[in-house]
C-alpha positions as a LaTeX table, in Angstrom:
\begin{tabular}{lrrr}
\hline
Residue & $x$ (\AA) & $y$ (\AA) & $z$ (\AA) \\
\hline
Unk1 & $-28.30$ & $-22.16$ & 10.43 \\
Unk2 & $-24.77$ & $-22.36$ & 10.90 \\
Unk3 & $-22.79$ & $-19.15$ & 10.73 \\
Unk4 & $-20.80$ & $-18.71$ & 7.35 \\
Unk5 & $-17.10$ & $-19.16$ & 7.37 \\
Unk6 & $-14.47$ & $-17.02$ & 5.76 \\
Unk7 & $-12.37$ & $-19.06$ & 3.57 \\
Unk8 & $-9.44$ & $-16.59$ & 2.15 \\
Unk9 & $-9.27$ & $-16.66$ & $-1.45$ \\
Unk10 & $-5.48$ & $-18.17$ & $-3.01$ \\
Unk11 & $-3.18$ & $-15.67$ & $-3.91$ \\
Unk12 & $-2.18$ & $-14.65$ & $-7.65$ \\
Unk13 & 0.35 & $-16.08$ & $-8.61$ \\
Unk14 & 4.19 & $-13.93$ & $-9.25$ \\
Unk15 & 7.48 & $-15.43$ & $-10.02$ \\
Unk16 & 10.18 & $-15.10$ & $-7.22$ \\
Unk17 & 7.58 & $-13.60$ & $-4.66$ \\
Unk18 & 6.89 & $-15.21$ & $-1.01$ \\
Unk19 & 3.80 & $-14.26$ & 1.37 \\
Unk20 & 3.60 & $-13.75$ & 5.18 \\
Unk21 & 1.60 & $-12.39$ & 7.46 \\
Unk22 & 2.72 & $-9.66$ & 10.27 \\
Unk23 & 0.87 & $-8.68$ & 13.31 \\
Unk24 & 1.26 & $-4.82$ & 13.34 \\
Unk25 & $-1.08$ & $-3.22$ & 16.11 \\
Unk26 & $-3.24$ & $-5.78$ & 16.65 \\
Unk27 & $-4.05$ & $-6.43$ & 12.80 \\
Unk28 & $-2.37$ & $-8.90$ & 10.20 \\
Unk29 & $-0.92$ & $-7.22$ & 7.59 \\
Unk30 & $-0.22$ & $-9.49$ & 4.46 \\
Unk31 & 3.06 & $-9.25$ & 3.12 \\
Unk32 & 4.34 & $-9.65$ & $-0.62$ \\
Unk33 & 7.92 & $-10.16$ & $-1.25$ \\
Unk34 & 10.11 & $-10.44$ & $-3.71$ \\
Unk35 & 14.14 & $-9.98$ & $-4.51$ \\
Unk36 & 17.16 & $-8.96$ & $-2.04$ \\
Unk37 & 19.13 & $-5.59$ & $-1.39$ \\
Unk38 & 18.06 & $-2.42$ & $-0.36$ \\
Unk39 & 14.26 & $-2.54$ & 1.16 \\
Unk40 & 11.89 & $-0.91$ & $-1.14$ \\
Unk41 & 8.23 & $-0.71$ & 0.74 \\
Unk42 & 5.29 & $-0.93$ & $-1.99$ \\
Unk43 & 1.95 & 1.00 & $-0.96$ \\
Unk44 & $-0.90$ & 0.05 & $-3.21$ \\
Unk45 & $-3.57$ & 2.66 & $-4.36$ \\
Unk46 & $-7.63$ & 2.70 & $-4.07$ \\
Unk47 & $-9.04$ & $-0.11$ & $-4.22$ \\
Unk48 & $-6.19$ & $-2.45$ & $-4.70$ \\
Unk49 & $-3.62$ & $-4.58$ & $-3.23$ \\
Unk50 & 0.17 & $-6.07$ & $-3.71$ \\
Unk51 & $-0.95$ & $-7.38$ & $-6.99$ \\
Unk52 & $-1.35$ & $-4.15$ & $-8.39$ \\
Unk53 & 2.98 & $-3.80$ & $-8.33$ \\
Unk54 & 3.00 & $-7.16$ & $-10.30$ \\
Unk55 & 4.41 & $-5.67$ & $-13.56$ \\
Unk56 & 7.04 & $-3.74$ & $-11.47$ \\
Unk57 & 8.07 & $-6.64$ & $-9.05$ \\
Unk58 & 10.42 & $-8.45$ & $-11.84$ \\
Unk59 & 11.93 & $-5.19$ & $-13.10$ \\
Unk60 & 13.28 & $-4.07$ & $-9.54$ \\
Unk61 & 13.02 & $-7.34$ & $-7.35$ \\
Unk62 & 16.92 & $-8.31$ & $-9.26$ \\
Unk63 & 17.81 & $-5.18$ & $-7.20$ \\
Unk64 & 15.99 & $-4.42$ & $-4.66$ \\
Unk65 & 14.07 & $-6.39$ & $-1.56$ \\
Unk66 & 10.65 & $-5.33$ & $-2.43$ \\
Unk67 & 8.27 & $-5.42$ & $-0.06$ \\
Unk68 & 4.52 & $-4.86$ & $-0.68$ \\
Unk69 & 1.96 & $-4.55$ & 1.86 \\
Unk70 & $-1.47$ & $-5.33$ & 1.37 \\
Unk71 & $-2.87$ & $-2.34$ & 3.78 \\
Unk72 & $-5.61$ & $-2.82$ & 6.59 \\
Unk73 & $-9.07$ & $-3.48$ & 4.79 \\
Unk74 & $-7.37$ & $-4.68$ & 1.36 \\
Unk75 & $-5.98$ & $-7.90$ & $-0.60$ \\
Unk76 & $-5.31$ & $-10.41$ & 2.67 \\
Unk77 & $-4.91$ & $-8.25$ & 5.11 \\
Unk78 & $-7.47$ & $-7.94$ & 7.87 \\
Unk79 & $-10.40$ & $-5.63$ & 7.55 \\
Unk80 & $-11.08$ & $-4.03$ & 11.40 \\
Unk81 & $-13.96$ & $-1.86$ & 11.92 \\
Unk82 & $-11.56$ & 1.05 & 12.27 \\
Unk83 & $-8.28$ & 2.16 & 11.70 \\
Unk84 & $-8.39$ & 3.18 & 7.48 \\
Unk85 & $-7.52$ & 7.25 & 8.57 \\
Unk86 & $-3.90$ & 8.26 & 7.69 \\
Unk87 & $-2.81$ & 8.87 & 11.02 \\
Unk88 & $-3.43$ & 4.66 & 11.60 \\
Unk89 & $-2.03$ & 3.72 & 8.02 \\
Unk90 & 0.81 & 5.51 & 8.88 \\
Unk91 & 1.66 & 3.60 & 12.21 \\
Unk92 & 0.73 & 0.14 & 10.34 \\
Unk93 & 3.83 & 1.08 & 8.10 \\
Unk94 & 5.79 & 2.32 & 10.82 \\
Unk95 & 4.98 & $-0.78$ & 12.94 \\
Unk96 & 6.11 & $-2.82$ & 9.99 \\
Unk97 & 9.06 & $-1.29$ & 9.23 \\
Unk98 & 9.50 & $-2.08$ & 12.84 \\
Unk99 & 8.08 & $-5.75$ & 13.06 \\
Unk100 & 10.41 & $-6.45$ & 10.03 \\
Unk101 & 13.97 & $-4.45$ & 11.63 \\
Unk102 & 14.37 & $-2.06$ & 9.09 \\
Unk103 & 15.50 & 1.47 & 10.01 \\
Unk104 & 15.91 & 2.75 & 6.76 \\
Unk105 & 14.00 & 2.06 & 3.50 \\
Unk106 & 12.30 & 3.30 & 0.21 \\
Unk107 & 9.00 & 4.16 & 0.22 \\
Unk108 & 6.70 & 4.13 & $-3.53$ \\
Unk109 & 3.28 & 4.99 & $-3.23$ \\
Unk110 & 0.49 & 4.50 & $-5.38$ \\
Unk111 & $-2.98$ & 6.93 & $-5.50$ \\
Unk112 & $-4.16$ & 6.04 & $-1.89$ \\
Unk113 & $-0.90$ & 4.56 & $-0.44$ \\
Unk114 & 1.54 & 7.90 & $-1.18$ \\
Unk115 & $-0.45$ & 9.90 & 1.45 \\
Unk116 & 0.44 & 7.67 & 4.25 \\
Unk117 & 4.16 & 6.54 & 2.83 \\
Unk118 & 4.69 & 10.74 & 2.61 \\
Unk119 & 3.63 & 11.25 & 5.65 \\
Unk120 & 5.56 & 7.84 & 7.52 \\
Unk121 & 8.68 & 9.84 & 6.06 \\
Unk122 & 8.61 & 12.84 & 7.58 \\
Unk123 & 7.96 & 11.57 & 10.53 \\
Unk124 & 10.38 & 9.05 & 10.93 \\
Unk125 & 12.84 & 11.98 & 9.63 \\
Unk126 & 11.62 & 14.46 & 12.22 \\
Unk127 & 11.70 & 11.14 & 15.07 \\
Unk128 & 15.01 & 9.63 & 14.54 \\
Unk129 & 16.44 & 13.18 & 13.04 \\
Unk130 & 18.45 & 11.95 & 9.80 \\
Unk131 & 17.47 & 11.91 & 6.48 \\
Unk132 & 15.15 & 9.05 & 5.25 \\
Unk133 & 15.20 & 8.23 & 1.39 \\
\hline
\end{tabular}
């Protein structure tokens, strides 16, 4: 019997909003964006994914460059074996922050994604020494 194969499922569709894929510590973070200006990171709650900001993305996306993550495990992102503890979330949004040359953004999070986006804060704050918003 043939092993089965993983065929990714097509992305909802949202007006105005482009997907990618970064590599971010060895695992491929889908990316949702949407809109230009100041950078505005997205991190979805439990059990969701960038869909869940879909209401919000043409209210603030005239505004800002929103940019919404789908984080390890959920929505199109890969799913390692490990990695889902906040001291790992919170170097997959530092990496991407990195991967995508921003040094200074926004940071919304939802239920499960405001531990790690409180936490990338303050310590990017205490790291670089100024004041992230």
């Amino acid at each position: 019997m043939k092993p089965l194969e993983t065929v990714p499922a097509p992305q909802p569709e949202v007006a105005g909003v482009h997907h990618s894929q970064v590599n971010v510590r060895g695992v491929r973070l889908h990316v949702a964006q949407a809109g230009t200006g100041e950078p505005v990171v997205l991190l979805h709650g439990f059990p969701q994914h960038w869909y869940g900001w879909r209401r919000l993305i043409p209210l603030l996306s005239e505004r800002y460059r929103l940019i919404c993550v789908d984080q390890r495990g959920f929505g199109w992102s890969d799913a390692p074996a490990r990695g889902y503890d906040t001291d790992s979330r919170v170097a997959d949004i530092i990496g991407l922050l990195d991967a995508l040359g921003l040094d200074r953004v926004r940071l919304i999070g939802h239920d499960w994604g405001r531990g790690p986006g409180s936490t990338s804060v303050s310590r990017l704050r205490n790291a670089s020494g100024t004041s992230w918003r």
